[in-house]
């Protein structure tokens, strides 16, 4: 009798643990989906903001352009020559943006998820 009661108790303890793990995993999945939705919303807001900044910069007659990089979720500023349109400076530089994109990809590979 003691053996059966010990087996039954361990069986229920293991099942309750797996049930808790399933609930935790479903909560994580829901939070991840909400996080992705929030990220998309923030990206859209930043894209709209860059458009507004560019419109205001044009109305002031400046040669400053604002942009948003979707891959690394970062803004950048470009300064161009007024008459030729030649790029004078970009902050952060194009190389820095490409490096950040590459690092996002590497981090994604290391942790086995999309960057």
JSON list of N, CA and C in Angstrom, two decimals, residues 10-48:
[
{"chain": "A", "resi": 10, "resn": "UNK", "atom": "N", "xyz": [3.74, 10.81, -6.68]},
{"chain": "A", "resi": 10, "resn": "UNK", "atom": "CA", "xyz": [4.76, 11.28, -7.62]},
{"chain": "A", "resi": 10, "resn": "UNK", "atom": "C", "xyz": [4.16, 11.49, -9.01]},
{"chain": "A", "resi": 11, "resn": "UNK", "atom": "N", "xyz": [3.20, 10.67, -9.39]},
{"chain": "A", "resi": 11, "resn": "UNK", "atom": "CA", "xyz": [2.55, 10.83, -10.69]},
{"chain": "A", "resi": 11, "resn": "UNK", "atom": "C", "xyz": [1.83, 12.17, -10.75]},
{"chain": "A", "resi": 12, "resn": "UNK", "atom": "N", "xyz": [1.08, 12.49, -9.72]},
{"chain": "A", "resi": 12, "resn": "UNK", "atom": "CA", "xyz": [0.34, 13.75, -9.71]},
{"chain": "A", "resi": 12, "resn": "UNK", "atom": "C", "xyz": [1.27, 14.95, -9.61]},
{"chain": "A", "resi": 13, "resn": "UNK", "atom": "N", "xyz": [2.35, 14.81, -8.88]},
{"chain": "A", "resi": 13, "resn": "UNK", "atom": "CA", "xyz": [3.32, 15.90, -8.77]},
{"chain": "A", "resi": 13, "resn": "UNK", "atom": "C", "xyz": [3.95, 16.18, -10.13]},
{"chain": "A", "resi": 14, "resn": "UNK", "atom": "N", "xyz": [4.31, 15.13, -10.88]},
{"chain": "A", "resi": 14, "resn": "UNK", "atom": "CA", "xyz": [4.91, 15.32, -12.20]},
{"chain": "A", "resi": 14, "resn": "UNK", "atom": "C", "xyz": [3.90, 15.92, -13.17]},
{"chain": "A", "resi": 15, "resn": "UNK", "atom": "N", "xyz": [2.66, 15.50, -13.12]},
{"chain": "A", "resi": 15, "resn": "UNK", "atom": "CA", "xyz": [1.65, 16.04, -14.02]},
{"chain": "A", "resi": 15, "resn": "UNK", "atom": "C", "xyz": [1.35, 17.49, -13.72]},
{"chain": "A", "resi": 16, "resn": "UNK", "atom": "N", "xyz": [1.32, 17.88, -12.46]},
{"chain": "A", "resi": 16, "resn": "UNK", "atom": "CA", "xyz": [1.07, 19.28, -12.13]},
{"chain": "A", "resi": 16, "resn": "UNK", "atom": "C", "xyz": [2.23, 20.15, -12.59]},
{"chain": "A", "resi": 17, "resn": "UNK", "atom": "N", "xyz": [3.45, 19.64, -12.52]},
{"chain": "A", "resi": 17, "resn": "UNK", "atom": "CA", "xyz": [4.61, 20.38, -13.00]},
{"chain": "A", "resi": 17, "resn": "UNK", "atom": "C", "xyz": [4.52, 20.59, -14.50]},
{"chain": "A", "resi": 18, "resn": "UNK", "atom": "N", "xyz": [4.17, 19.57, -15.25]},
{"chain": "A", "resi": 18, "resn": "UNK", "atom": "CA", "xyz": [4.08, 19.71, -16.70]},
{"chain": "A", "resi": 18, "resn": "UNK", "atom": "C", "xyz": [2.93, 20.64, -17.07]},
{"chain": "A", "resi": 19, "resn": "UNK", "atom": "N", "xyz": [1.85, 20.63, -16.30]},
{"chain": "A", "resi": 19, "resn": "UNK", "atom": "CA", "xyz": [0.74, 21.53, -16.56]},
{"chain": "A", "resi": 19, "resn": "UNK", "atom": "C", "xyz": [1.18, 22.97, -16.33]},
{"chain": "A", "resi": 20, "resn": "UNK", "atom": "N", "xyz": [1.93, 23.21, -15.26]},
{"chain": "A", "resi": 20, "resn": "UNK", "atom": "CA", "xyz": [2.44, 24.55, -15.00]},
{"chain": "A", "resi": 20, "resn": "UNK", "atom": "C", "xyz": [3.37, 25.01, -16.12]},
{"chain": "A", "resi": 21, "resn": "UNK", "atom": "N", "xyz": [4.20, 24.09, -16.63]},
{"chain": "A", "resi": 21, "resn": "UNK", "atom": "CA", "xyz": [5.10, 24.44, -17.72]},
{"chain": "A", "resi": 21, "resn": "UNK", "atom": "C", "xyz": [4.32, 24.79, -18.97]},
{"chain": "A", "resi": 22, "resn": "UNK", "atom": "N", "xyz": [3.24, 24.05, -19.26]},
{"chain": "A", "resi": 22, "resn": "UNK", "atom": "CA", "xyz": [2.42, 24.36, -20.43]},
{"chain": "A", "resi": 22, "resn": "UNK", "atom": "C", "xyz": [1.79, 25.73, -20.30]},
{"chain": "A", "resi": 23, "resn": "UNK", "atom": "N", "xyz": [1.31, 26.06, -19.12]},
{"chain": "A", "resi": 23, "resn": "UNK", "atom": "CA", "xyz": [0.71, 27.37, -18.90]},
{"chain": "A", "resi": 23, "resn": "UNK", "atom": "C", "xyz": [1.75, 28.47, -19.06]},
{"chain": "A", "resi": 24, "resn": "UNK", "atom": "N", "xyz": [2.96, 28.25, -18.52]},
{"chain": "A", "resi": 24, "resn": "UNK", "atom": "CA", "xyz": [4.03, 29.23, -18.66]},
{"chain": "A", "resi": 24, "resn": "UNK", "atom": "C", "xyz": [4.40, 29.42, -20.12]},
{"chain": "A", "resi": 25, "resn": "UNK", "atom": "N", "xyz": [4.52, 28.33, -20.89]},
{"chain": "A", "resi": 25, "resn": "UNK", "atom": "CA", "xyz": [4.87, 28.44, -22.30]},
{"chain": "A", "resi": 25, "resn": "UNK", "atom": "C", "xyz": [3.79, 29.19, -23.07]},
{"chain": "A", "resi": 26, "resn": "UNK", "atom": "N", "xyz": [2.53, 28.95, -22.76]},
{"chain": "A", "resi": 26, "resn": "UNK", "atom": "CA", "xyz": [1.47, 29.66, -23.47]},
{"chain": "A", "resi": 26, "resn": "UNK", "atom": "C", "xyz": [1.49, 31.13, -23.11]},
{"chain": "A", "resi": 27, "resn": "UNK", "atom": "N", "xyz": [1.82, 31.47, -21.86]},
{"chain": "A", "resi": 27, "resn": "UNK", "atom": "CA", "xyz": [1.93, 32.87, -21.47]},
{"chain": "A", "resi": 27, "resn": "UNK", "atom": "C", "xyz": [3.08, 33.55, -22.20]},
{"chain": "A", "resi": 28, "resn": "UNK", "atom": "N", "xyz": [4.20, 32.86, -22.33]},
{"chain": "A", "resi": 28, "resn": "UNK", "atom": "CA", "xyz": [5.34, 33.40, -23.06]},
{"chain": "A", "resi": 28, "resn": "UNK", "atom": "C", "xyz": [4.98, 33.63, -24.52]},
{"chain": "A", "resi": 29, "resn": "UNK", "atom": "N", "xyz": [4.27, 32.69, -25.13]},
{"chain": "A", "resi": 29, "resn": "UNK", "atom": "CA", "xyz": [3.87, 32.84, -26.53]},
{"chain": "A", "resi": 29, "resn": "UNK", "atom": "C", "xyz": [2.95, 34.04, -26.70]},
{"chain": "A", "resi": 30, "resn": "UNK", "atom": "N", "xyz": [2.01, 34.22, -25.79]},
{"chain": "A", "resi": 30, "resn": "UNK", "atom": "CA", "xyz": [1.11, 35.37, -25.87]},
{"chain": "A", "resi": 30, "resn": "UNK", "atom": "C", "xyz": [1.87, 36.67, -25.70]},
{"chain": "A", "resi": 31, "resn": "UNK", "atom": "N", "xyz": [2.80, 36.72, -24.74]},
{"chain": "A", "resi": 31, "resn": "UNK", "atom": "CA", "xyz": [3.59, 37.92, -24.53]},
{"chain": "A", "resi": 31, "resn": "UNK", "atom": "C", "xyz": [4.46, 38.23, -25.74]},
{"chain": "A", "resi": 32, "resn": "UNK", "atom": "N", "xyz": [5.00, 37.20, -26.39]},
{"chain": "A", "resi": 32, "resn": "UNK", "atom": "CA", "xyz": [5.81, 37.40, -27.59]},
{"chain": "A", "resi": 32, "resn": "UNK", "atom": "C", "xyz": [4.97, 37.99, -28.71]},
{"chain": "A", "resi": 33, "resn": "UNK", "atom": "N", "xyz": [3.76, 37.47, -28.90]},
{"chain": "A", "resi": 33, "resn": "UNK", "atom": "CA", "xyz": [2.88, 38.00, -29.93]},
{"chain": "A", "resi": 33, "resn": "UNK", "atom": "C", "xyz": [2.53, 39.45, -29.65]},
{"chain": "A", "resi": 34, "resn": "UNK", "atom": "N", "xyz": [2.25, 39.78, -28.40]},
{"chain": "A", "resi": 34, "resn": "UNK", "atom": "CA", "xyz": [1.93, 41.15, -28.04]},
{"chain": "A", "resi": 34, "resn": "UNK", "atom": "C", "xyz": [3.14, 42.04, -28.26]},
{"chain": "A", "resi": 35, "resn": "UNK", "atom": "N", "xyz": [4.34, 41.53, -27.94]},
{"chain": "A", "resi": 35, "resn": "UNK", "atom": "CA", "xyz": [5.56, 42.30, -28.15]},
{"chain": "A", "resi": 35, "resn": "UNK", "atom": "C", "xyz": [5.80, 42.57, -29.62]},
{"chain": "A", "resi": 36, "resn": "UNK", "atom": "N", "xyz": [5.54, 41.58, -30.49]},
{"chain": "A", "resi": 36, "resn": "UNK", "atom": "CA", "xyz": [5.70, 41.77, -31.92]},
{"chain": "A", "resi": 36, "resn": "UNK", "atom": "C", "xyz": [4.73, 42.82, -32.44]},
{"chain": "A", "resi": 37, "resn": "UNK", "atom": "N", "xyz": [3.49, 42.79, -31.95]},
{"chain": "A", "resi": 37, "resn": "UNK", "atom": "CA", "xyz": [2.49, 43.76, -32.36]},
{"chain": "A", "resi": 37, "resn": "UNK", "atom": "C", "xyz": [2.91, 45.15, -31.92]},
{"chain": "A", "resi": 38, "resn": "UNK", "atom": "N", "xyz": [3.43, 45.28, -30.71]},
{"chain": "A", "resi": 38, "resn": "UNK", "atom": "CA", "xyz": [3.88, 46.57, -30.22]},
{"chain": "A", "resi": 38, "resn": "UNK", "atom": "C", "xyz": [5.07, 47.06, -31.03]},
{"chain": "A", "resi": 39, "resn": "UNK", "atom": "N", "xyz": [6.00, 46.17, -31.39]},
{"chain": "A", "resi": 39, "resn": "UNK", "atom": "CA", "xyz": [7.15, 46.56, -32.19]},
{"chain": "A", "resi": 39, "resn": "UNK", "atom": "C", "xyz": [6.72, 47.08, -33.55]},
{"chain": "A", "resi": 40, "resn": "UNK", "atom": "N", "xyz": [5.74, 46.40, -34.17]},
{"chain": "A", "resi": 40, "resn": "UNK", "atom": "CA", "xyz": [5.23, 46.85, -35.47]},
{"chain": "A", "resi": 40, "resn": "UNK", "atom": "C", "xyz": [4.59, 48.22, -35.33]},
{"chain": "A", "resi": 41, "resn": "UNK", "atom": "N", "xyz": [3.86, 48.44, -34.26]},
{"chain": "A", "resi": 41, "resn": "UNK", "atom": "CA", "xyz": [3.22, 49.73, -34.02]},
{"chain": "A", "resi": 41, "resn": "UNK", "atom": "C", "xyz": [4.27, 50.82, -33.83]},
{"chain": "A", "resi": 42, "resn": "UNK", "atom": "N", "xyz": [5.31, 50.52, -33.07]},
{"chain": "A", "resi": 42, "resn": "UNK", "atom": "CA", "xyz": [6.38, 51.50, -32.86]},
{"chain": "A", "resi": 42, "resn": "UNK", "atom": "C", "xyz": [7.10, 51.79, -34.16]},
{"chain": "A", "resi": 43, "resn": "UNK", "atom": "N", "xyz": [7.36, 50.76, -34.97]},
{"chain": "A", "resi": 43, "resn": "UNK", "atom": "CA", "xyz": [8.01, 50.97, -36.27]},
{"chain": "A", "resi": 43, "resn": "UNK", "atom": "C", "xyz": [7.18, 51.87, -37.16]},
{"chain": "A", "resi": 44, "resn": "UNK", "atom": "N", "xyz": [5.86, 51.66, -37.18]},
{"chain": "A", "resi": 44, "resn": "UNK", "atom": "CA", "xyz": [4.98, 52.50, -37.99]},
{"chain": "A", "resi": 44, "resn": "UNK", "atom": "C", "xyz": [5.01, 53.94, -37.49]},
{"chain": "A", "resi": 45, "resn": "UNK", "atom": "N", "xyz": [4.98, 54.13, -36.18]},
{"chain": "A", "resi": 45, "resn": "UNK", "atom": "CA", "xyz": [5.02, 55.47, -35.61]},
{"chain": "A", "resi": 45, "resn": "UNK", "atom": "C", "xyz": [6.33, 56.17, -35.95]},
{"chain": "A", "resi": 46, "resn": "UNK", "atom": "N", "xyz": [7.45, 55.44, -35.88]},
{"chain": "A", "resi": 46, "resn": "UNK", "atom": "CA", "xyz": [8.73, 56.03, -36.21]},
{"chain": "A", "resi": 46, "resn": "UNK", "atom": "C", "xyz": [8.82, 56.38, -37.69]},
{"chain": "A", "resi": 47, "resn": "UNK", "atom": "N", "xyz": [8.25, 55.55, -38.55]},
{"chain": "A", "resi": 47, "resn": "UNK", "atom": "CA", "xyz": [8.25, 55.86, -39.98]},
{"chain": "A", "resi": 47, "resn": "UNK", "atom": "C", "xyz": [7.44, 57.12, -40.26]},
{"chain": "A", "resi": 48, "resn": "UNK", "atom": "N", "xyz": [6.29, 57.26, -39.60]},
{"chain": "A", "resi": 48, "resn": "UNK", "atom": "CA", "xyz": [5.48, 58.47, -39.77]},
{"chain": "A", "resi": 48, "resn": "UNK", "atom": "C", "xyz": [6.21, 59.69, -39.23]}
]
